[in-house]
Short mmCIF file of C-alpha atoms in Angstrom, two decimals:
data_model
loop_
_atom_site.label_atom_id
_atom_site.label_comp_id
_atom_site.label_asym_id
_atom_site.label_seq_id
_atom_site.Cartn_x
_atom_site.Cartn_y
_atom_site.Cartn_z
CA MET V 1342 14.58 -39.48 -275.70
CA SER V 1343 17.75 -38.30 -274.56
CA GLU V 1344 17.90 -37.89 -270.49
CA GLY V 1345 20.40 -35.74 -268.92
CA LEU V 1346 23.01 -36.59 -266.19
CA PHE V 1347 20.95 -35.18 -263.36
CA ARG V 1348 17.28 -34.97 -262.64
CA ASP V 1349 15.13 -31.91 -262.97
CA GLU V 1350 14.71 -31.18 -259.39
CA VAL V 1351 18.40 -31.18 -258.69
CA LEU V 1352 18.82 -28.67 -261.82
CA ARG V 1353 16.19 -26.30 -260.75
CA ALA V 1354 17.94 -26.23 -256.75
CA ARG V 1355 21.10 -25.21 -258.01
CA ARG V 1356 19.90 -22.62 -260.12
CA GLU V 1357 17.58 -21.50 -257.29
CA ALA V 1358 20.56 -22.01 -254.36
CA TRP V 1359 21.86 -18.28 -254.77
CA LEU V 1360 18.80 -17.29 -253.53
CA GLY V 1361 18.75 -18.38 -249.91
CA THR V 1362 16.24 -20.30 -247.63
CA VAL V 1363 13.31 -18.89 -245.89
CA SER V 1364 12.85 -19.63 -241.98
CA LEU V 1365 10.08 -18.87 -239.72
CA PRO V 1366 11.00 -18.16 -236.15
CA VAL V 1367 7.81 -19.19 -233.44
CA PRO V 1368 8.45 -17.20 -230.52
CA ARG V 1369 8.87 -18.87 -227.07
CA ARG V 1370 5.68 -16.64 -225.26
CA GLY V 1371 3.54 -18.45 -227.70
CA TRP V 1372 3.99 -21.63 -226.32
CA LEU V 1373 3.19 -20.78 -222.79
CA LEU V 1374 0.43 -18.50 -224.07
CA ALA V 1375 -1.10 -21.74 -225.42
CA ALA V 1376 -0.58 -23.93 -222.39
CA LEU V 1377 -2.32 -21.35 -220.06
CA GLY V 1378 -5.16 -21.25 -223.04
CA GLY V 1379 -5.49 -25.13 -222.90
CA ALA V 1380 -5.48 -25.21 -219.14
CA ALA V 1381 -8.18 -22.41 -218.90
CA LEU V 1382 -10.42 -24.29 -221.59
CA LEU V 1383 -9.53 -27.57 -219.39
CA ALA V 1384 -10.40 -25.94 -216.18
CA ILE V 1385 -13.54 -24.41 -217.41
CA ALA V 1386 -14.40 -27.95 -218.51
CA ALA V 1387 -14.06 -29.31 -215.34
CA THR V 1388 -16.07 -26.42 -213.62
CA LEU V 1389 -18.88 -27.58 -215.96
CA ALA V 1390 -18.04 -31.03 -215.48
CA PHE V 1391 -17.65 -31.19 -211.33
CA GLY V 1392 -19.13 -27.82 -209.90
CA SER V 1393 -22.29 -27.61 -208.56
CA LEU V 1394 -24.92 -24.90 -207.29
CA HIS V 1395 -26.79 -24.67 -203.82
CA ARG V 1396 -29.77 -23.81 -203.25
CA THR V 1397 -30.37 -23.15 -199.27
CA VAL V 1398 -32.82 -21.66 -196.87
CA ARG V 1399 -31.41 -20.22 -193.78
CA ALA V 1400 -33.33 -20.71 -190.46
CA SER V 1401 -32.87 -19.65 -186.97
CA GLY V 1402 -33.51 -21.23 -183.52
CA THR V 1403 -31.53 -21.40 -180.30
CA LEU V 1404 -29.21 -24.01 -178.55
CA GLN V 1405 -31.04 -26.67 -176.61
CA PRO V 1406 -30.54 -29.56 -173.89
CA ALA V 1407 -30.63 -32.63 -175.87
CA GLU V 1408 -31.59 -34.09 -172.92
CA GLY V 1409 -34.74 -31.23 -172.62
CA LEU V 1410 -34.97 -29.33 -169.65
CA GLN V 1411 -37.59 -28.02 -166.67
CA ARG V 1412 -39.69 -24.74 -167.63
CA VAL V 1413 -40.95 -24.00 -164.13
CA GLN V 1414 -43.98 -21.85 -164.71
CA ALA V 1415 -46.71 -20.14 -161.94
CA PRO V 1416 -49.27 -22.07 -161.84
CA GLU V 1417 -51.63 -19.69 -160.06
CA ALA V 1418 -51.20 -15.73 -159.44
CA GLY V 1419 -49.55 -15.23 -156.34
CA VAL V 1420 -46.53 -13.73 -154.50
CA VAL V 1421 -42.94 -15.63 -153.93
CA VAL V 1422 -42.67 -16.22 -150.17
CA ARG V 1423 -39.41 -18.10 -150.34
CA VAL V 1424 -36.88 -19.14 -152.49
CA HIS V 1425 -34.95 -22.43 -151.78
CA VAL V 1426 -32.16 -22.22 -154.56
CA ALA V 1427 -29.84 -19.64 -155.84
CA ASP V 1428 -28.72 -19.14 -159.57
CA GLY V 1429 -26.52 -21.42 -160.73
CA ALA V 1430 -27.31 -23.66 -157.69
CA THR V 1431 -27.57 -27.81 -158.18
CA VAL V 1432 -30.56 -29.86 -157.62
CA ALA V 1433 -31.90 -32.91 -157.31
CA ALA V 1434 -35.20 -34.42 -158.31
CA GLY V 1435 -37.41 -33.72 -155.70
CA ASP V 1436 -35.54 -30.74 -154.16
CA PRO V 1437 -37.90 -27.79 -153.35
CA LEU V 1438 -37.24 -24.71 -155.33
CA LEU V 1439 -39.69 -22.22 -154.02
CA ASP V 1440 -42.76 -21.32 -152.50
CA ILE V 1441 -45.62 -18.97 -153.69
CA ALA V 1442 -48.39 -17.96 -151.33
CA VAL V 1443 -51.76 -17.76 -153.44
CA ASP V 1444 -53.75 -16.99 -150.49
CA ARG V 1445 -57.59 -15.47 -150.92
CA ASP V 1446 -59.12 -12.38 -148.76
CA LEU V 1447 -62.50 -12.37 -147.92
CA ALA V 1448 -64.99 -9.20 -148.32
CA ASP V 1449 -65.55 -8.88 -144.72
CA GLY V 1450 -62.11 -8.05 -144.02
CA GLY V 1451 -61.19 -10.45 -141.71
CA ALA V 1452 -58.83 -13.35 -141.54
CA PRO V 1453 -57.51 -14.75 -145.32
CA LEU V 1454 -60.14 -18.09 -145.78
CA SER V 1455 -56.86 -20.17 -145.16
CA ALA V 1456 -56.84 -18.94 -141.49
CA ARG V 1457 -60.15 -19.29 -140.87
CA VAL V 1458 -60.80 -23.17 -142.44
CA ALA V 1459 -57.45 -23.52 -140.58
CA GLU V 1460 -58.74 -22.69 -136.96
CA GLY V 1461 -62.17 -24.79 -137.68
CA LEU V 1462 -59.52 -28.09 -138.51
CA GLU V 1463 -57.97 -27.30 -135.31
CA ALA V 1464 -60.80 -26.98 -133.00
CA GLU V 1465 -62.06 -29.87 -134.66
CA ARG V 1466 -58.90 -31.77 -134.44
CA THR V 1467 -58.59 -30.84 -130.50
CA ARG V 1468 -61.87 -32.68 -130.13
CA LEU V 1469 -61.12 -35.77 -131.60
CA ARG V 1470 -57.51 -35.85 -129.73
CA ALA V 1471 -59.82 -35.49 -126.62
CA ALA V 1472 -62.25 -38.24 -127.16
CA LEU V 1473 -59.11 -40.60 -128.65
CA GLN V 1474 -57.51 -39.74 -125.22
CA ALA V 1475 -60.93 -41.02 -122.87
CA PHE V 1476 -61.05 -44.09 -125.45
CA ASP V 1477 -57.80 -45.03 -124.13
CA ILE V 1478 -58.08 -44.28 -120.96
CA ALA V 1479 -61.52 -46.44 -120.56
CA GLN V 1480 -60.36 -49.41 -122.52
CA PRO V 1481 -57.83 -50.99 -120.23
CA ALA V 1482 -60.93 -50.82 -117.54
CA ARG V 1483 -63.30 -52.34 -120.06
CA GLU V 1484 -61.37 -55.36 -120.80
CA ALA V 1485 -60.10 -55.88 -117.35
CA ASP V 1486 -64.23 -55.82 -116.75
CA LEU V 1487 -64.88 -58.63 -119.71
CA GLN V 1488 -62.05 -60.55 -118.32
CA ALA V 1489 -63.15 -61.04 -115.29
CA ARG V 1490 -67.11 -61.95 -116.31
CA LEU V 1491 -65.22 -64.46 -118.56
CA ALA V 1492 -62.82 -65.77 -115.96
CA THR V 1493 -66.10 -65.99 -113.90
CA LEU V 1494 -67.95 -68.16 -116.34
CA VAL V 1495 -64.60 -70.38 -116.81
CA ASP V 1496 -64.93 -71.07 -113.17
CA GLU V 1497 -68.75 -71.66 -113.37
CA VAL V 1498 -68.05 -74.79 -116.39
CA GLY V 1499 -65.84 -75.95 -114.36
CA SER V 1500 -67.94 -76.42 -111.42
CA ALA V 1501 -70.71 -77.52 -113.73
CA ARG V 1502 -68.11 -80.52 -115.05
CA ASP V 1503 -67.17 -81.41 -111.36
CA GLU V 1504 -70.89 -81.64 -110.45
CA ILE V 1505 -71.53 -83.81 -113.31
CA ALA V 1506 -69.04 -86.15 -112.79
CA LEU V 1507 -70.00 -86.53 -108.95
CA ARG V 1508 -74.02 -86.81 -110.51
CA GLU V 1509 -72.48 -89.87 -112.75
CA ARG V 1510 -70.64 -91.33 -109.57
CA GLN V 1511 -73.89 -91.30 -107.68
CA ALA V 1512 -76.04 -92.66 -110.45
CA ALA V 1513 -73.73 -95.35 -111.09
CA ASN V 1514 -73.61 -96.34 -107.43
CA ALA V 1515 -77.52 -96.17 -106.85
CA GLU V 1516 -78.02 -97.98 -110.42
CA ASP V 1517 -75.07 -100.38 -108.59
CA VAL V 1518 -76.77 -101.37 -105.55
CA PHE V 1519 -80.39 -101.49 -107.28
CA ALA V 1520 -79.29 -103.95 -109.66
CA ARG V 1521 -77.50 -106.25 -106.53
CA LEU V 1522 -80.99 -106.17 -104.99
CA GLN V 1523 -82.77 -108.41 -107.40
CA PRO V 1524 -81.57 -111.56 -106.44
CA LEU V 1525 -82.65 -110.60 -102.87
CA ARG V 1526 -85.95 -109.80 -104.31
CA GLU V 1527 -86.73 -112.89 -106.03
CA ALA V 1528 -85.04 -114.59 -103.05
CA ARG V 1529 -87.91 -112.54 -100.99
CA ILE V 1530 -85.24 -111.25 -98.82
CA VAL V 1531 -86.20 -108.01 -98.66
CA SER V 1532 -89.24 -106.42 -99.35
CA GLU V 1533 -90.93 -104.91 -102.43
CA VAL V 1534 -90.97 -101.67 -100.27
CA GLN V 1535 -87.16 -101.61 -99.77
CA VAL V 1536 -86.61 -102.05 -103.46
CA GLN V 1537 -88.86 -99.57 -104.55
CA GLN V 1538 -86.75 -97.23 -102.44
CA TYR V 1539 -83.38 -98.06 -104.20
CA GLU V 1540 -85.46 -98.02 -107.08
CA ASN V 1541 -86.48 -94.76 -106.56
CA GLN V 1542 -82.54 -93.25 -105.35
CA ALA V 1543 -81.20 -94.99 -108.66
CA LEU V 1544 -84.12 -92.46 -110.76
CA ASP V 1545 -83.30 -90.01 -108.55
CA ALA V 1546 -79.23 -89.99 -109.07
CA ARG V 1547 -80.17 -90.17 -112.79
CA ALA V 1548 -82.27 -87.13 -112.73
CA ALA V 1549 -79.26 -85.49 -110.89
CA LEU V 1550 -77.25 -86.48 -113.44
CA GLY V 1551 -79.19 -84.99 -116.61
CA ALA V 1552 -79.64 -81.88 -113.93
CA ALA V 1553 -75.94 -81.52 -113.86
CA ARG V 1554 -75.61 -82.09 -117.70
CA ARG V 1555 -78.40 -79.44 -118.60
CA ALA V 1556 -76.09 -77.06 -116.28
CA GLY V 1557 -73.44 -77.95 -117.28
CA LEU V 1558 -74.18 -77.20 -121.14
CA GLU V 1559 -75.71 -73.59 -119.96
CA ALA V 1560 -72.66 -72.40 -118.27
CA GLU V 1561 -70.48 -73.51 -121.24
CA ARG V 1562 -73.12 -71.68 -123.56
CA ARG V 1563 -72.77 -68.96 -120.84
CA LEU V 1564 -68.65 -69.42 -121.69
CA ALA V 1565 -69.14 -69.15 -125.56
CA ASP V 1566 -71.50 -66.16 -125.31
CA GLY V 1567 -69.30 -64.49 -123.08
CA ARG V 1568 -66.05 -65.24 -125.57
CA ARG V 1569 -68.03 -64.20 -128.54
CA SER V 1570 -69.26 -61.07 -126.51
CA LEU V 1571 -65.74 -60.39 -126.30
CA ARG V 1572 -64.40 -60.37 -129.14
CA GLU V 1573 -67.22 -58.57 -130.66
CA GLN V 1574 -66.75 -55.97 -127.90
CA ALA V 1575 -63.12 -55.67 -129.08
CA LEU V 1576 -63.85 -55.49 -133.43
CA ALA V 1577 -66.07 -52.73 -132.05
CA ARG V 1578 -63.61 -51.00 -129.34
CA ALA V 1579 -60.95 -51.36 -132.53
CA THR V 1580 -63.83 -49.88 -135.39
CA GLU V 1581 -64.57 -46.96 -133.01
CA ARG V 1582 -60.86 -46.02 -131.88
CA GLY V 1583 -60.02 -46.38 -135.91
CA THR V 1584 -62.77 -43.92 -136.62
CA LEU V 1585 -61.18 -41.13 -134.54
CA VAL V 1586 -57.88 -42.17 -136.03
CA GLN V 1587 -59.17 -41.77 -139.29
CA ALA V 1588 -61.07 -39.01 -138.38
CA LEU V 1589 -57.88 -37.17 -137.16
CA ALA V 1590 -56.43 -38.32 -140.32
CA ASP V 1591 -58.77 -36.41 -142.74
CA LEU V 1592 -58.51 -33.64 -140.47
CA ASP V 1593 -54.50 -33.50 -141.13
CA ARG V 1594 -55.50 -34.07 -145.12
CA GLY V 1595 -58.03 -31.24 -145.52
CA ASP V 1596 -55.59 -29.27 -143.31
CA ALA V 1597 -52.37 -30.14 -145.71
CA GLU V 1598 -54.82 -29.29 -148.42
CA ASN V 1599 -55.74 -25.86 -146.90
CA ARG V 1600 -52.08 -25.04 -146.77
CA ALA V 1601 -51.80 -26.42 -150.31
CA ARG V 1602 -54.55 -23.58 -151.68
CA GLY V 1603 -52.39 -20.90 -149.49
CA THR V 1604 -49.36 -21.72 -150.30
CA ILE V 1605 -47.58 -23.87 -153.06
CA ARG V 1606 -44.55 -25.44 -153.17
CA LEU V 1607 -42.48 -25.87 -156.33
CA ARG V 1608 -40.17 -28.95 -156.88
CA ALA V 1609 -37.32 -30.32 -159.11
CA GLN V 1610 -38.93 -32.99 -161.68
CA ARG V 1611 -35.09 -33.64 -162.54
CA PRO V 1612 -31.52 -33.17 -161.51
CA GLY V 1613 -29.99 -29.96 -162.78
CA VAL V 1614 -28.29 -26.66 -162.46
CA VAL V 1615 -31.04 -23.97 -161.70
CA SER V 1616 -31.63 -20.46 -163.46
CA THR V 1617 -33.91 -18.11 -161.44
CA SER V 1618 -33.73 -15.29 -163.71
CA GLY V 1619 -33.23 -12.54 -160.64
CA LEU V 1620 -36.60 -14.40 -158.97
CA SER V 1621 -36.97 -13.26 -155.43
CA THR V 1622 -38.99 -13.11 -152.06
CA GLY V 1623 -41.62 -10.60 -152.41
CA SER V 1624 -41.85 -11.11 -156.08
CA PRO V 1625 -45.50 -11.17 -157.64
CA VAL V 1626 -46.08 -13.73 -160.10
CA ALA V 1627 -49.00 -14.65 -162.72
CA ALA V 1628 -50.20 -17.81 -163.78
CA GLY V 1629 -48.29 -19.26 -166.09
CA GLU V 1630 -45.40 -17.07 -165.77
CA PRO V 1631 -42.10 -18.69 -166.57
CA LEU V 1632 -39.99 -18.49 -162.81
CA LEU V 1633 -37.34 -20.19 -163.05
CA THR V 1634 -35.23 -23.10 -165.75
CA ILE V 1635 -33.22 -26.28 -164.67
CA VAL V 1636 -30.92 -27.79 -167.12
CA PRO V 1637 -29.26 -30.88 -167.07
CA SER V 1638 -25.97 -31.44 -165.81
CA ASP V 1639 -23.46 -31.65 -168.34
CA ALA V 1640 -26.04 -31.00 -170.90
CA ARG V 1641 -25.08 -31.67 -174.47
CA PHE V 1642 -26.38 -28.93 -176.52
CA VAL V 1643 -28.49 -29.30 -179.98
CA ALA V 1644 -29.66 -26.60 -182.47
CA GLU V 1645 -33.39 -26.21 -182.11
CA LEU V 1646 -33.58 -24.89 -185.80
CA TRP V 1647 -37.24 -24.03 -187.47
CA VAL V 1648 -37.81 -24.35 -191.12
CA PRO V 1649 -40.70 -23.30 -192.94
CA ALA V 1650 -42.81 -26.14 -195.21
CA GLN V 1651 -41.43 -24.96 -198.45
CA ALA V 1652 -37.82 -26.20 -197.17
CA VAL V 1653 -38.52 -29.25 -195.23
CA ALA V 1654 -39.54 -31.51 -197.27
CA HIS V 1655 -35.61 -31.15 -198.96
CA LEU V 1656 -33.90 -32.16 -195.44
CA ALA V 1657 -33.04 -35.24 -193.74
CA PRO V 1658 -30.99 -36.55 -191.15
CA GLY V 1659 -27.40 -36.60 -191.75
CA GLN V 1660 -27.16 -33.62 -193.83
CA ARG V 1661 -24.50 -30.95 -193.27
CA VAL V 1662 -25.00 -27.76 -191.50
CA GLU V 1663 -22.69 -24.56 -191.26
CA MET V 1664 -24.29 -22.79 -188.25
CA ARG V 1665 -23.88 -18.66 -186.58
CA TYR V 1666 -24.31 -18.36 -182.93
CA ASP V 1667 -25.46 -15.20 -181.61
CA ALA V 1668 -23.27 -14.96 -178.63
CA PHE V 1669 -19.96 -15.70 -180.97
CA PRO V 1670 -19.93 -13.40 -184.26
CA HIS V 1671 -19.09 -15.70 -187.07
CA ARG V 1672 -16.74 -12.71 -188.39
CA ARG V 1673 -14.13 -13.79 -185.51
CA TYR V 1674 -15.08 -17.40 -184.57
CA GLY V 1675 -16.64 -18.21 -188.11
CA GLN V 1676 -18.71 -20.82 -188.34
CA GLN V 1677 -19.77 -23.88 -186.67
CA PRO V 1678 -20.37 -27.07 -188.40
CA GLY V 1679 -22.98 -29.45 -187.39
CA GLU V 1680 -25.30 -32.47 -188.71
CA VAL V 1681 -29.06 -32.82 -188.98
CA VAL V 1682 -30.42 -35.51 -186.58
CA SER V 1683 -33.93 -35.03 -186.78
CA VAL V 1684 -36.67 -33.51 -188.61
CA ALA V 1685 -40.10 -33.27 -187.31
CA ARG V 1686 -43.02 -35.09 -189.62
CA ALA V 1687 -46.04 -32.43 -188.42
CA ALA V 1688 -46.05 -28.99 -187.85
CA GLN V 1689 -45.69 -26.43 -185.13
CA PRO V 1690 -48.90 -25.64 -183.26
CA ALA V 1691 -49.98 -21.92 -184.18
CA PRO V 1692 -49.95 -21.24 -180.33
CA ALA V 1693 -46.36 -22.14 -180.34
CA HIS V 1694 -45.37 -19.62 -182.75
CA ALA V 1695 -44.49 -17.06 -180.23
CA ARG V 1696 -41.54 -19.18 -178.94
CA THR V 1697 -39.82 -18.59 -182.73
CA GLY V 1698 -41.05 -15.05 -183.46
CA ALA V 1699 -42.24 -16.42 -187.05
CA ASP V 1700 -45.42 -15.51 -188.62
CA PRO V 1701 -48.37 -17.25 -187.07
CA GLY V 1702 -49.71 -18.07 -190.45
CA VAL V 1703 -46.20 -19.49 -192.05
CA PRO V 1704 -46.04 -23.48 -190.75
CA LEU V 1705 -42.80 -24.22 -189.40
CA TYR V 1706 -41.26 -27.66 -188.64
CA ARG V 1707 -38.39 -28.49 -185.87
CA VAL V 1708 -35.17 -29.42 -186.85
CA LEU V 1709 -32.54 -30.72 -184.68
CA VAL V 1710 -29.07 -29.98 -185.72
CA ARG V 1711 -26.05 -31.82 -183.33
CA PRO V 1712 -22.98 -29.73 -183.63
CA ASP V 1713 -19.40 -30.87 -183.84
CA ARG V 1714 -17.98 -29.55 -181.30
CA GLN V 1715 -19.79 -28.27 -177.70
CA ASP V 1716 -17.33 -25.39 -177.44
CA VAL V 1717 -16.52 -22.88 -179.80
CA PRO V 1718 -12.71 -22.52 -180.99
CA GLY V 1719 -11.08 -19.47 -180.03
CA ALA V 1720 -13.65 -18.68 -177.04
CA ASP V 1721 -13.31 -18.98 -173.42
CA ALA V 1722 -17.22 -18.99 -172.62
CA ALA V 1723 -19.04 -22.42 -173.07
CA LEU V 1724 -22.32 -22.93 -174.60
CA ARG V 1725 -25.60 -21.91 -172.79
CA THR V 1726 -28.99 -22.61 -173.52
CA ASP V 1727 -31.40 -20.19 -175.82
CA ILE V 1728 -28.23 -18.86 -177.39
CA GLY V 1729 -30.04 -17.78 -180.57
CA VAL V 1730 -28.35 -19.84 -183.98
CA ASP V 1731 -28.65 -18.71 -187.81
CA ALA V 1732 -28.27 -22.20 -189.96
CA ASP V 1733 -27.46 -22.30 -193.76
CA LEU V 1734 -28.98 -25.84 -194.65
CA ILE V 1735 -28.11 -27.02 -198.27
CA LEU V 1736 -31.28 -28.02 -199.67
CA GLU V 1737 -30.23 -29.41 -203.14
CA ARG V 1738 -26.85 -29.34 -205.18
CA GLN V 1739 -27.21 -28.70 -208.86
CA ARG V 1740 -24.40 -29.13 -211.50
CA LEU V 1741 -23.16 -26.05 -213.36
CA TYR V 1742 -23.81 -27.86 -216.84
CA GLN V 1743 -27.37 -28.88 -215.38
CA ARG V 1744 -28.14 -25.09 -214.88
CA LEU V 1745 -26.79 -24.31 -218.31
CA PHE V 1746 -28.10 -26.91 -220.15
CA GLY V 1747 -30.94 -27.31 -218.25
CA ASP V 1748 -32.62 -30.96 -217.78
CA ARG V 1749 -31.56 -32.76 -220.49
CA PHE V 1750 -28.63 -34.47 -218.87
CA ALA V 1751 -29.66 -34.87 -214.92
CA ARG V 1752 -32.20 -33.57 -212.79
CA PRO V 1753 -30.59 -31.74 -209.70
CA THR V 1754 -30.56 -33.89 -206.28
CA VAL V 1755 -31.60 -33.07 -202.93
CA ALA V 1756 -28.63 -32.43 -200.36
CA ARG V 1757 -27.58 -35.58 -198.44
CA ALA V 1758 -25.21 -36.05 -196.10
CA ASP V 1759 -21.26 -35.92 -197.36
#
């Protein structure tokens, strides 16, 4: 089989060369559209993978000092008779704030009850003071009389001791003489009558010594009784005087209680700055009515928010919060960030719902949020107590792919600190 010099492909190509080549031009705009399409697909994929949706709850509350504040209320209904502090004044613990008159008038139209009680107390005080003065005047004379009697008894004891010493010498001499007569008696130099006389003298001397000793003991007993009587009378006089002084003290206490029943003085329980809310002398007040507030000096504020029960389970300390202050419109000053510092474990009691303005039938939990800043950027005014606060609390975050594909990939997570 014979073969040609060239391959069939070469011959075919030479036969078709006169027809030319086909070229398909690719426009440059296509590459740009392809790149944009790819970027869009990547963006959609990244959004589905990393994007999330937040479920939030809106809570409201007020700004309160972190250290707490003292709200002074009227203990009883009455009239303000004196205001000791001005609005904005700084007070220390124990400083007087205001006086409230709560005296009651009687039906007979006479003096008020406290005035009548005070009159009776003053009369009794005058009587007791007169008795105490008379006692103090008579006391020196009584004491001098007792001291004189005691001095007499001391002298009697001294005299008795001197007599005892004398009688002891006499008895000793008489016995000595009687003893020296015994040899003379045996030698019959002296008669029996003379010996008996000297013996009787010795016996008389011994009897006199015994009587002197008994008199001395009696004198010492009277001296001891006198000293005991002096102590007892001194104790009795001290007790009597103490009774008068105690009675006067009881009257002073009763007078103070009577004045307290007529006028109540309220004092500061902690140092701080006073807000009187326009309170003035002569203002009538009702029992339990708020009168003034004491805010701690250099107080750091926290937002006191109230959250419904269905949302509190998703909150925890450390979560981030965006807040809006009523006094600083967020359209101008923006939102103020903060962090949850505590979540109450028990719901607020129903009677306290009036403070939050919420429905008493809805359990509310107290949540404290610490603002990142104690001022508002761009605002000249400082934060103040009871400024209204609205906040959006993030309850949970959910990825977009979880929302699209359900729970097949993962469950939503409760929001935590960033």
